[in-house]
Amino acid sequence: MKHLTHIIRIIGAAMLLTACSADENAEPDAQLSDAPVQMVGLTRAASSDAALGDIKVILAYGSTTTEGLFQYSDESAWSTQLKLKSGSRTYQMYGYMPDDGLLSSSLSSVSDDEAVLHLQGLQPITEQDYCILTGIRQTDDAEDKTAATRGNFSFLYASNRQNYINLFFDHLLSHVEFRMKVGTDYNTVRSIRIKRMKLKIANASQVAADITLTDEVGISSVGYSVTETDECLLTIKNEEQNLTTLATAVGGAYLIPAPSLLGNLLLVTEYDVYDKQGNKIAERTATNKLAEPLNELQRGEDRTLLITVDPSYLYVLSDADLDNPPFVVE
């Protein structure tokens, strides 16, 4: 009986040692479970009411690059689709928003303080407010959404802890909004109803951008090159609207602010002319060149153009002239 008790004690001690060994092995495995990079806060330069979207990112570590995505949800939150190797290392992160499937990207000339982000598939006239990642701020708190600082592209990743970051974006394009009104004198004899407005460029449908991103600066330069020479056409208004003597917003778009493109930009407006008894007396189309009103348009600028329907010498115009008023863009 004593011998049996001794055997039982030995078996119990062995089981205890086995359990301790399993516990010791479990803890390192838990510590090495790869934690994702979570984006918790986003800031865009200046004001913008454009929709947010997916964020395409390229991470650089030495000569190695890794692509990933922060996928946007309707709750103004992003889920992470980015896989990094276990361990701890400092990454440089570059990217753009929104990743809408129209653009492709690559990274080159990566150094300790600079990189060039290449974008293909940009349209010179678009409804998208494309923005470039220009700042990263690392935080230990998922509730800390303090804005990142422009010009910081690095963060320290560690796979054994949570990695929270806030991102800062600058606008790549410019925004133009059109407002329209009818001159006071002309309004006494005619009414104008806008039907459709289009922006077009005859010989540039796709553009590539080389964006140089520099530490402590952000976007230091942008170079554009036309890659497809078909017509680019965007309808910015496709519903009827009666104009008054008060300027009213009628449409807008985002533009690549390159003089070579803006020099060929046209605004085409289809409209009807009515007399004051409500009779439609003419269907017209006005075409305006926008090079001068958009002179020196800058990246990130939001410029409003006023279009006035107003003949200069109303009292000497014939009836036909009344029905074909000039559109003056300022």
PDB file of N, CA, C and O in Angstrom, residues 116-189:
ATOM      1  N   VAL A 116       9.156  58.880 -53.499  1.00  0.00           N
ATOM      2  CA  VAL A 116       8.300  59.353 -54.586  1.00  0.00           C
ATOM      3  C   VAL A 116       7.158  58.362 -54.755  1.00  0.00           C
ATOM      4  O   VAL A 116       7.374  57.167 -54.999  1.00  0.00           O
ATOM      5  N   LEU A 117       5.936  58.867 -54.614  1.00  0.00           N
ATOM      6  CA  LEU A 117       4.733  58.076 -54.812  1.00  0.00           C
ATOM      7  C   LEU A 117       4.240  58.301 -56.238  1.00  0.00           C
ATOM      8  O   LEU A 117       4.006  59.434 -56.654  1.00  0.00           O
ATOM      9  N   HIS A 118       4.075  57.210 -56.985  1.00  0.00           N
ATOM     10  CA  HIS A 118       3.603  57.290 -58.371  1.00  0.00           C
ATOM     11  C   HIS A 118       2.134  56.863 -58.419  1.00  0.00           C
ATOM     12  O   HIS A 118       1.792  55.784 -57.939  1.00  0.00           O
ATOM     13  N   LEU A 119       1.300  57.696 -59.021  1.00  0.00           N
ATOM     14  CA  LEU A 119      -0.108  57.364 -59.215  1.00  0.00           C
ATOM     15  C   LEU A 119      -0.417  57.318 -60.711  1.00  0.00           C
ATOM     16  O   LEU A 119      -0.051  58.232 -61.447  1.00  0.00           O
ATOM     17  N   GLN A 120      -1.099  56.280 -61.125  1.00  0.00           N
ATOM     18  CA  GLN A 120      -1.536  56.129 -62.516  1.00  0.00           C
ATOM     19  C   GLN A 120      -3.064  56.083 -62.557  1.00  0.00           C
ATOM     20  O   GLN A 120      -3.694  55.541 -61.659  1.00  0.00           O
ATOM     21  N   GLY A 121      -3.648  56.644 -63.625  1.00  0.00           N
ATOM     22  CA  GLY A 121      -5.084  56.549 -63.811  1.00  0.00           C
ATOM     23  C   GLY A 121      -5.872  57.745 -63.336  1.00  0.00           C
ATOM     24  O   GLY A 121      -7.110  57.692 -63.280  1.00  0.00           O
ATOM     25  N   LEU A 122      -5.194  58.850 -63.000  1.00  0.00           N
ATOM     26  CA  LEU A 122      -5.903  60.060 -62.605  1.00  0.00           C
ATOM     27  C   LEU A 122      -6.638  60.661 -63.798  1.00  0.00           C
ATOM     28  O   LEU A 122      -6.111  60.694 -64.908  1.00  0.00           O
ATOM     29  N   GLN A 123      -7.850  61.143 -63.563  1.00  0.00           N
ATOM     30  CA  GLN A 123      -8.571  61.904 -64.576  1.00  0.00           C
ATOM     31  C   GLN A 123      -8.409  63.389 -64.281  1.00  0.00           C
ATOM     32  O   GLN A 123      -8.471  63.803 -63.114  1.00  0.00           O
ATOM     33  N   PRO A 124      -8.187  64.210 -65.315  1.00  0.00           N
ATOM     34  CA  PRO A 124      -7.955  65.641 -65.062  1.00  0.00           C
ATOM     35  C   PRO A 124      -9.174  66.363 -64.510  1.00  0.00           C
ATOM     36  O   PRO A 124      -9.045  67.412 -63.880  1.00  0.00           O
ATOM     37  N   ILE A 125     -10.386  65.804 -64.729  1.00  0.00           N
ATOM     38  CA  ILE A 125     -11.622  66.338 -64.159  1.00  0.00           C
ATOM     39  C   ILE A 125     -12.321  65.181 -63.458  1.00  0.00           C
ATOM     40  O   ILE A 125     -12.556  64.135 -64.069  1.00  0.00           O
ATOM     41  N   THR A 126     -12.661  65.336 -62.192  1.00  0.00           N
ATOM     42  CA  THR A 126     -13.195  64.205 -61.444  1.00  0.00           C
ATOM     43  C   THR A 126     -14.114  64.667 -60.324  1.00  0.00           C
ATOM     44  O   THR A 126     -14.073  65.831 -59.903  1.00  0.00           O
ATOM     45  N   GLU A 127     -14.917  63.750 -59.829  1.00  0.00           N
ATOM     46  CA  GLU A 127     -15.758  64.014 -58.671  1.00  0.00           C
ATOM     47  C   GLU A 127     -15.058  63.624 -57.374  1.00  0.00           C
ATOM     48  O   GLU A 127     -15.573  63.870 -56.289  1.00  0.00           O
ATOM     49  N   GLN A 128     -13.874  63.003 -57.481  1.00  0.00           N
ATOM     50  CA  GLN A 128     -13.173  62.499 -56.311  1.00  0.00           C
ATOM     51  C   GLN A 128     -12.183  63.521 -55.761  1.00  0.00           C
ATOM     52  O   GLN A 128     -11.417  64.132 -56.519  1.00  0.00           O
ATOM     53  N   ASP A 129     -12.191  63.663 -54.434  1.00  0.00           N
ATOM     54  CA  ASP A 129     -11.228  64.528 -53.756  1.00  0.00           C
ATOM     55  C   ASP A 129     -10.039  63.668 -53.338  1.00  0.00           C
ATOM     56  O   ASP A 129      -9.916  63.249 -52.186  1.00  0.00           O
ATOM     57  N   TYR A 130      -9.142  63.388 -54.292  1.00  0.00           N
ATOM     58  CA  TYR A 130      -7.983  62.548 -53.982  1.00  0.00           C
ATOM     59  C   TYR A 130      -7.040  63.290 -53.034  1.00  0.00           C
ATOM     60  O   TYR A 130      -6.678  64.450 -53.266  1.00  0.00           O
ATOM     61  N   CYS A 131      -6.650  62.588 -51.967  1.00  0.00           N
ATOM     62  CA  CYS A 131      -5.774  63.178 -50.948  1.00  0.00           C
ATOM     63  C   CYS A 131      -4.577  62.266 -50.724  1.00  0.00           C
ATOM     64  O   CYS A 131      -4.678  61.035 -50.857  1.00  0.00           O
ATOM     65  N   ILE A 132      -3.454  62.876 -50.362  1.00  0.00           N
ATOM     66  CA  ILE A 132      -2.201  62.158 -50.173  1.00  0.00           C
ATOM     67  C   ILE A 132      -1.840  62.126 -48.696  1.00  0.00           C
ATOM     68  O   ILE A 132      -1.930  63.155 -48.001  1.00  0.00           O
ATOM     69  N   LEU A 133      -1.431  60.962 -48.210  1.00  0.00           N
ATOM     70  CA  LEU A 133      -0.984  60.824 -46.828  1.00  0.00           C
ATOM     71  C   LEU A 133       0.305  61.606 -46.625  1.00  0.00           C
ATOM     72  O   LEU A 133       1.307  61.344 -47.284  1.00  0.00           O
ATOM     73  N   THR A 134       0.272  62.580 -45.710  1.00  0.00           N
ATOM     74  CA  THR A 134       1.460  63.420 -45.486  1.00  0.00           C
ATOM     75  C   THR A 134       1.879  63.478 -44.026  1.00  0.00           C
ATOM     76  O   THR A 134       2.815  64.203 -43.700  1.00  0.00           O
ATOM     77  N   GLY A 135       1.215  62.739 -43.139  1.00  0.00           N
ATOM     78  CA  GLY A 135       1.622  62.794 -41.741  1.00  0.00           C
ATOM     79  C   GLY A 135       1.078  61.617 -40.947  1.00  0.00           C
ATOM     80  O   GLY A 135      -0.037  61.160 -41.172  1.00  0.00           O
ATOM     81  N   ILE A 136       1.897  61.107 -40.017  1.00  0.00           N
ATOM     82  CA  ILE A 136       1.522  59.995 -39.147  1.00  0.00           C
ATOM     83  C   ILE A 136       1.824  60.379 -37.705  1.00  0.00           C
ATOM     84  O   ILE A 136       2.880  60.945 -37.412  1.00  0.00           O
ATOM     85  N   ARG A 137       0.908  60.076 -36.826  1.00  0.00           N
ATOM     86  CA  ARG A 137       1.127  60.267 -35.391  1.00  0.00           C
ATOM     87  C   ARG A 137       0.799  58.967 -34.677  1.00  0.00           C
ATOM     88  O   ARG A 137      -0.294  58.437 -34.814  1.00  0.00           O
ATOM     89  N   GLN A 138       1.756  58.457 -33.923  1.00  0.00           N
ATOM     90  CA  GLN A 138       1.556  57.218 -33.187  1.00  0.00           C
ATOM     91  C   GLN A 138       1.047  57.525 -31.791  1.00  0.00           C
ATOM     92  O   GLN A 138       1.447  58.510 -31.161  1.00  0.00           O
ATOM     93  N   THR A 139       0.116  56.699 -31.299  1.00  0.00           N
ATOM     94  CA  THR A 139      -0.452  56.917 -29.981  1.00  0.00           C
ATOM     95  C   THR A 139      -0.651  55.581 -29.282  1.00  0.00           C
ATOM     96  O   THR A 139      -0.780  54.532 -29.936  1.00  0.00           O
ATOM     97  N   ASP A 140      -0.688  55.613 -27.942  1.00  0.00           N
ATOM     98  CA  ASP A 140      -0.913  54.399 -27.159  1.00  0.00           C
ATOM     99  C   ASP A 140      -2.382  54.196 -26.811  1.00  0.00           C
ATOM    100  O   ASP A 140      -2.739  53.176 -26.215  1.00  0.00           O
ATOM    101  N   ASP A 141      -3.219  55.145 -27.184  1.00  0.00           N
ATOM    102  CA  ASP A 141      -4.608  55.145 -26.751  1.00  0.00           C
ATOM    103  C   ASP A 141      -5.526  55.149 -27.978  1.00  0.00           C
ATOM    104  O   ASP A 141      -5.435  56.036 -28.827  1.00  0.00           O
ATOM    105  N   ALA A 142      -6.425  54.181 -28.058  1.00  0.00           N
ATOM    106  CA  ALA A 142      -7.336  54.087 -29.192  1.00  0.00           C
ATOM    107  C   ALA A 142      -8.330  55.232 -29.234  1.00  0.00           C
ATOM    108  O   ALA A 142      -8.978  55.461 -30.261  1.00  0.00           O
ATOM    109  N   GLU A 143      -8.480  55.978 -28.132  1.00  0.00           N
ATOM    110  CA  GLU A 143      -9.390  57.116 -28.087  1.00  0.00           C
ATOM    111  C   GLU A 143      -8.692  58.441 -28.391  1.00  0.00           C
ATOM    112  O   GLU A 143      -9.344  59.476 -28.483  1.00  0.00           O
ATOM    113  N   ASP A 144      -7.376  58.412 -28.536  1.00  0.00           N
ATOM    114  CA  ASP A 144      -6.608  59.632 -28.803  1.00  0.00           C
ATOM    115  C   ASP A 144      -6.570  59.880 -30.306  1.00  0.00           C
ATOM    116  O   ASP A 144      -5.847  59.214 -31.040  1.00  0.00           O
ATOM    117  N   LYS A 145      -7.351  60.851 -30.764  1.00  0.00           N
ATOM    118  CA  LYS A 145      -7.431  61.161 -32.189  1.00  0.00           C
ATOM    119  C   LYS A 145      -6.791  62.503 -32.522  1.00  0.00           C
ATOM    120  O   LYS A 145      -7.160  63.162 -33.495  1.00  0.00           O
ATOM    121  N   THR A 146      -5.807  62.900 -31.736  1.00  0.00           N
ATOM    122  CA  THR A 146      -5.079  64.139 -31.998  1.00  0.00           C
ATOM    123  C   THR A 146      -4.479  64.107 -33.401  1.00  0.00           C
ATOM    124  O   THR A 146      -3.903  63.100 -33.819  1.00  0.00           O
ATOM    125  N   ALA A 147      -4.612  65.219 -34.119  1.00  0.00           N
ATOM    126  CA  ALA A 147      -4.167  65.259 -35.513  1.00  0.00           C
ATOM    127  C   ALA A 147      -2.666  64.998 -35.627  1.00  0.00           C
ATOM    128  O   ALA A 147      -1.872  65.459 -34.800  1.00  0.00           O
ATOM    129  N   ALA A 148      -2.289  64.270 -36.662  1.00  0.00           N
ATOM    130  CA  ALA A 148      -0.881  64.037 -36.959  1.00  0.00           C
ATOM    131  C   ALA A 148      -0.243  65.305 -37.495  1.00  0.00           C
ATOM    132  O   ALA A 148      -0.917  66.242 -37.926  1.00  0.00           O
ATOM    133  N   THR A 149       1.073  65.341 -37.483  1.00  0.00           N
ATOM    134  CA  THR A 149       1.836  66.480 -37.979  1.00  0.00           C
ATOM    135  C   THR A 149       2.301  66.219 -39.404  1.00  0.00           C
ATOM    136  O   THR A 149       2.846  65.148 -39.704  1.00  0.00           O
ATOM    137  N   ARG A 150       2.058  67.167 -40.283  1.00  0.00           N
ATOM    138  CA  ARG A 150       2.494  67.043 -41.676  1.00  0.00           C
ATOM    139  C   ARG A 150       4.018  66.890 -41.732  1.00  0.00           C
ATOM    140  O   ARG A 150       4.767  67.618 -41.095  1.00  0.00           O
ATOM    141  N   GLY A 151       4.481  65.928 -42.520  1.00  0.00           N
ATOM    142  CA  GLY A 151       5.918  65.745 -42.730  1.00  0.00           C
ATOM    143  C   GLY A 151       6.531  64.625 -41.916  1.00  0.00           C
ATOM    144  O   GLY A 151       7.731  64.378 -42.041  1.00  0.00           O
ATOM    145  N   ASN A 152       5.747  63.920 -41.109  1.00  0.00           N
ATOM    146  CA  ASN A 152       6.258  62.761 -40.380  1.00  0.00           C
ATOM    147  C   ASN A 152       5.683  61.503 -41.009  1.00  0.00           C
ATOM    148  O   ASN A 152       4.464  61.296 -41.011  1.00  0.00           O
ATOM    149  N   PHE A 153       6.541  60.644 -41.561  1.00  0.00           N
ATOM    150  CA  PHE A 153       6.078  59.463 -42.284  1.00  0.00           C
ATOM    151  C   PHE A 153       6.451  58.154 -41.594  1.00  0.00           C
ATOM    152  O   PHE A 153       6.198  57.086 -42.148  1.00  0.00           O
ATOM    153  N   SER A 154       7.030  58.207 -40.401  1.00  0.00           N
ATOM    154  CA  SER A 154       7.547  57.004 -39.745  1.00  0.00           C
ATOM    155  C   SER A 154       6.759  56.669 -38.482  1.00  0.00           C
ATOM    156  O   SER A 154       6.213  57.550 -37.820  1.00  0.00           O
ATOM    157  N   PHE A 155       6.712  55.372 -38.177  1.00  0.00           N
ATOM    158  CA  PHE A 155       6.160  54.925 -36.905  1.00  0.00           C
ATOM    159  C   PHE A 155       6.824  53.600 -36.533  1.00  0.00           C
ATOM    160  O   PHE A 155       7.319  52.862 -37.389  1.00  0.00           O
ATOM    161  N   LEU A 156       6.843  53.305 -35.223  1.00  0.00           N
ATOM    162  CA  LEU A 156       7.482  52.093 -34.703  1.00  0.00           C
ATOM    163  C   LEU A 156       6.425  51.013 -34.521  1.00  0.00           C
ATOM    164  O   LEU A 156       5.503  51.168 -33.717  1.00  0.00           O
ATOM    165  N   TYR A 157       6.572  49.938 -35.275  1.00  0.00           N
ATOM    166  CA  TYR A 157       5.645  48.812 -35.169  1.00  0.00           C
ATOM    167  C   TYR A 157       6.244  47.740 -34.271  1.00  0.00           C
ATOM    168  O   TYR A 157       7.435  47.422 -34.353  1.00  0.00           O
ATOM    169  N   ALA A 158       5.411  47.179 -33.400  1.00  0.00           N
ATOM    170  CA  ALA A 158       5.796  46.043 -32.555  1.00  0.00           C
ATOM    171  C   ALA A 158       4.644  45.050 -32.570  1.00  0.00           C
ATOM    172  O   ALA A 158       3.491  45.423 -32.301  1.00  0.00           O
ATOM    173  N   SER A 159       4.944  43.803 -32.881  1.00  0.00           N
ATOM    174  CA  SER A 159       3.877  42.810 -33.053  1.00  0.00           C
ATOM    175  C   SER A 159       3.293  42.325 -31.736  1.00  0.00           C
ATOM    176  O   SER A 159       2.253  41.672 -31.732  1.00  0.00           O
ATOM    177  N   ASN A 160       3.954  42.642 -30.603  1.00  0.00           N
ATOM    178  CA  ASN A 160       3.475  42.138 -29.308  1.00  0.00           C
ATOM    179  C   ASN A 160       2.669  43.175 -28.535  1.00  0.00           C
ATOM    180  O   ASN A 160       2.482  43.044 -27.322  1.00  0.00           O
ATOM    181  N   ARG A 161       2.209  44.243 -29.214  1.00  0.00           N
ATOM    182  CA  ARG A 161       1.377  45.253 -28.550  1.00  0.00           C
ATOM    183  C   ARG A 161       0.449  45.879 -29.586  1.00  0.00           C
ATOM    184  O   ARG A 161       0.598  45.673 -30.786  1.00  0.00           O
ATOM    185  N   GLN A 162      -0.507  46.651 -29.098  1.00  0.00           N
ATOM    186  CA  GLN A 162      -1.399  47.366 -30.001  1.00  0.00           C
ATOM    187  C   GLN A 162      -0.657  48.536 -30.658  1.00  0.00           C
ATOM    188  O   GLN A 162       0.164  49.197 -30.011  1.00  0.00           O
ATOM    189  N   ASN A 163      -0.948  48.779 -31.929  1.00  0.00           N
ATOM    190  CA  ASN A 163      -0.284  49.846 -32.687  1.00  0.00           C
ATOM    191  C   ASN A 163      -1.354  50.786 -33.234  1.00  0.00           C
ATOM    192  O   ASN A 163      -2.035  50.475 -34.213  1.00  0.00           O
ATOM    193  N   TYR A 164      -1.520  51.944 -32.593  1.00  0.00           N
ATOM    194  CA  TYR A 164      -2.529  52.920 -32.988  1.00  0.00           C
ATOM    195  C   TYR A 164      -1.855  54.101 -33.689  1.00  0.00           C
ATOM    196  O   TYR A 164      -0.831  54.612 -33.223  1.00  0.00           O
ATOM    197  N   ILE A 165      -2.455  54.544 -34.801  1.00  0.00           N
ATOM    198  CA  ILE A 165      -1.907  55.695 -35.512  1.00  0.00           C
ATOM    199  C   ILE A 165      -3.037  56.624 -35.950  1.00  0.00           C
ATOM    200  O   ILE A 165      -4.164  56.197 -36.190  1.00  0.00           O
ATOM    201  N   ASN A 166      -2.713  57.915 -36.065  1.00  0.00           N
ATOM    202  CA  ASN A 166      -3.582  58.919 -36.664  1.00  0.00           C
ATOM    203  C   ASN A 166      -2.914  59.409 -37.944  1.00  0.00           C
ATOM    204  O   ASN A 166      -1.681  59.557 -37.986  1.00  0.00           O
ATOM    205  N   LEU A 167      -3.708  59.692 -38.961  1.00  0.00           N
ATOM    206  CA  LEU A 167      -3.165  60.066 -40.262  1.00  0.00           C
ATOM    207  C   LEU A 167      -3.617  61.471 -40.662  1.00  0.00           C
ATOM    208  O   LEU A 167      -4.723  61.892 -40.346  1.00  0.00           O
ATOM    209  N   PHE A 168      -2.731  62.151 -41.384  1.00  0.00           N
ATOM    210  CA  PHE A 168      -3.015  63.491 -41.911  1.00  0.00           C
ATOM    211  C   PHE A 168      -2.911  63.439 -43.429  1.00  0.00           C
ATOM    212  O   PHE A 168      -1.965  62.853 -43.977  1.00  0.00           O
ATOM    213  N   PHE A 169      -3.880  64.066 -44.111  1.00  0.00           N
ATOM    214  CA  PHE A 169      -3.911  64.053 -45.572  1.00  0.00           C
ATOM    215  C   PHE A 169      -3.957  65.469 -46.131  1.00  0.00           C
ATOM    216  O   PHE A 169      -4.645  66.339 -45.598  1.00  0.00           O
ATOM    217  N   ASP A 170      -3.222  65.670 -47.225  1.00  0.00           N
ATOM    218  CA  ASP A 170      -3.295  66.915 -47.997  1.00  0.00           C
ATOM    219  C   ASP A 170      -3.988  66.634 -49.324  1.00  0.00           C
ATOM    220  O   ASP A 170      -3.870  65.547 -49.892  1.00  0.00           O
ATOM    221  N   HIS A 171      -4.680  67.644 -49.843  1.00  0.00           N
ATOM    222  CA  HIS A 171      -5.387  67.509 -51.111  1.00  0.00           C
ATOM    223  C   HIS A 171      -4.392  67.492 -52.278  1.00  0.00           C
ATOM    224  O   HIS A 171      -3.488  68.323 -52.335  1.00  0.00           O
ATOM    225  N   LEU A 172      -4.597  66.555 -53.186  1.00  0.00           N
ATOM    226  CA  LEU A 172      -3.769  66.500 -54.390  1.00  0.00           C
ATOM    227  C   LEU A 172      -4.324  67.419 -55.471  1.00  0.00           C
ATOM    228  O   LEU A 172      -3.564  68.016 -56.239  1.00  0.00           O
ATOM    229  N   LEU A 173      -5.629  67.558 -55.545  1.00  0.00           N
ATOM    230  CA  LEU A 173      -6.278  68.312 -56.602  1.00  0.00           C
ATOM    231  C   LEU A 173      -6.775  69.663 -56.088  1.00  0.00           C
ATOM    232  O   LEU A 173      -6.617  69.999 -54.914  1.00  0.00           O
ATOM    233  N   SER A 174      -7.375  70.427 -56.982  1.00  0.00           N
ATOM    234  CA  SER A 174      -8.038  71.691 -56.646  1.00  0.00           C
ATOM    235  C   SER A 174      -9.534  71.500 -56.838  1.00  0.00           C
ATOM    236  O   SER A 174      -9.975  70.632 -57.592  1.00  0.00           O
ATOM    237  N   HIS A 175     -10.304  72.343 -56.168  1.00  0.00           N
ATOM    238  CA  HIS A 175     -11.757  72.268 -56.308  1.00  0.00           C
ATOM    239  C   HIS A 175     -12.278  73.583 -56.870  1.00  0.00           C
ATOM    240  O   HIS A 175     -11.853  74.656 -56.457  1.00  0.00           O
ATOM    241  N   VAL A 176     -13.173  73.478 -57.832  1.00  0.00           N
ATOM    242  CA  VAL A 176     -13.807  74.677 -58.400  1.00  0.00           C
ATOM    243  C   VAL A 176     -15.316  74.521 -58.281  1.00  0.00           C
ATOM    244  O   VAL A 176     -15.867  73.442 -58.537  1.00  0.00           O
ATOM    245  N   GLU A 177     -15.972  75.584 -57.837  1.00  0.00           N
ATOM    246  CA  GLU A 177     -17.421  75.609 -57.749  1.00  0.00           C
ATOM    247  C   GLU A 177     -17.951  76.736 -58.616  1.00  0.00           C
ATOM    248  O   GLU A 177     -17.387  77.828 -58.642  1.00  0.00           O
ATOM    249  N   PHE A 178     -19.046  76.473 -59.305  1.00  0.00           N
ATOM    250  CA  PHE A 178     -19.662  77.469 -60.181  1.00  0.00           C
ATOM    251  C   PHE A 178     -20.950  77.989 -59.541  1.00  0.00           C
ATOM    252  O   PHE A 178     -21.782  77.218 -59.071  1.00  0.00           O
ATOM    253  N   ARG A 179     -21.075  79.309 -59.558  1.00  0.00           N
ATOM    254  CA  ARG A 179     -22.293  79.969 -59.114  1.00  0.00           C
ATOM    255  C   ARG A 179     -22.809  80.815 -60.276  1.00  0.00           C
ATOM    256  O   ARG A 179     -22.012  81.413 -61.012  1.00  0.00           O
ATOM    257  N   MET A 180     -24.108  80.890 -60.442  1.00  0.00           N
ATOM    258  CA  MET A 180     -24.684  81.576 -61.605  1.00  0.00           C
ATOM    259  C   MET A 180     -25.795  82.523 -61.182  1.00  0.00           C
ATOM    260  O   MET A 180     -26.505  82.281 -60.197  1.00  0.00           O
ATOM    261  N   LYS A 181     -25.928  83.601 -61.967  1.00  0.00           N
ATOM    262  CA  LYS A 181     -27.035  84.526 -61.773  1.00  0.00           C
ATOM    263  C   LYS A 181     -27.359  85.202 -63.107  1.00  0.00           C
ATOM    264  O   LYS A 181     -26.582  85.140 -64.068  1.00  0.00           O
ATOM    265  N   VAL A 182     -28.495  85.877 -63.151  1.00  0.00           N
ATOM    266  CA  VAL A 182     -28.910  86.650 -64.313  1.00  0.00           C
ATOM    267  C   VAL A 182     -28.780  88.123 -63.969  1.00  0.00           C
ATOM    268  O   VAL A 182     -29.126  88.555 -62.859  1.00  0.00           O
ATOM    269  N   GLY A 183     -28.254  88.915 -64.919  1.00  0.00           N
ATOM    270  CA  GLY A 183     -28.154  90.358 -64.710  1.00  0.00           C
ATOM    271  C   GLY A 183     -29.521  90.985 -64.453  1.00  0.00           C
ATOM    272  O   GLY A 183     -30.539  90.543 -65.001  1.00  0.00           O
ATOM    273  N   THR A 184     -29.551  92.042 -63.640  1.00  0.00           N
ATOM    274  CA  THR A 184     -30.822  92.653 -63.228  1.00  0.00           C
ATOM    275  C   THR A 184     -31.637  93.147 -64.413  1.00  0.00           C
ATOM    276  O   THR A 184     -32.849  92.882 -64.522  1.00  0.00           O
ATOM    277  N   ASP A 185     -31.024  93.865 -65.342  1.00  0.00           N
ATOM    278  CA  ASP A 185     -31.750  94.407 -66.491  1.00  0.00           C
ATOM    279  C   ASP A 185     -32.255  93.288 -67.404  1.00  0.00           C
ATOM    280  O   ASP A 185     -33.407  93.319 -67.868  1.00  0.00           O
ATOM    281  N   TYR A 186     -31.403  92.336 -67.682  1.00  0.00           N
ATOM    282  CA  TYR A 186     -31.798  91.234 -68.563  1.00  0.00           C
ATOM    283  C   TYR A 186     -32.941  90.425 -67.950  1.00  0.00           C
ATOM    284  O   TYR A 186     -33.823  89.927 -68.652  1.00  0.00           O
ATOM    285  N   ASN A 187     -32.937  90.322 -66.610  1.00  0.00           N
ATOM    286  CA  ASN A 187     -33.961  89.545 -65.920  1.00  0.00           C
ATOM    287  C   ASN A 187     -35.361  90.146 -66.088  1.00  0.00           C
ATOM    288  O   ASN A 187     -36.368  89.453 -65.919  1.00  0.00           O
ATOM    289  N   THR A 188     -35.429  91.432 -66.451  1.00  0.00           N
ATOM    290  CA  THR A 188     -36.749  92.055 -66.622  1.00  0.00           C
ATOM    291  C   THR A 188     -37.431  91.612 -67.907  1.00  0.00           C
ATOM    292  O   THR A 188     -38.655  91.750 -68.048  1.00  0.00           O
ATOM    293  N   VAL A 189     -36.654  91.073 -68.848  1.00  0.00           N
ATOM    294  CA  VAL A 189     -37.242  90.699 -70.135  1.00  0.00           C
ATOM    295  C   VAL A 189     -37.113  89.211 -70.466  1.00  0.00           C
ATOM    296  O   VAL A 189     -37.842  88.709 -71.319  1.00  0.00           O
TER     297      VAL A 189
END
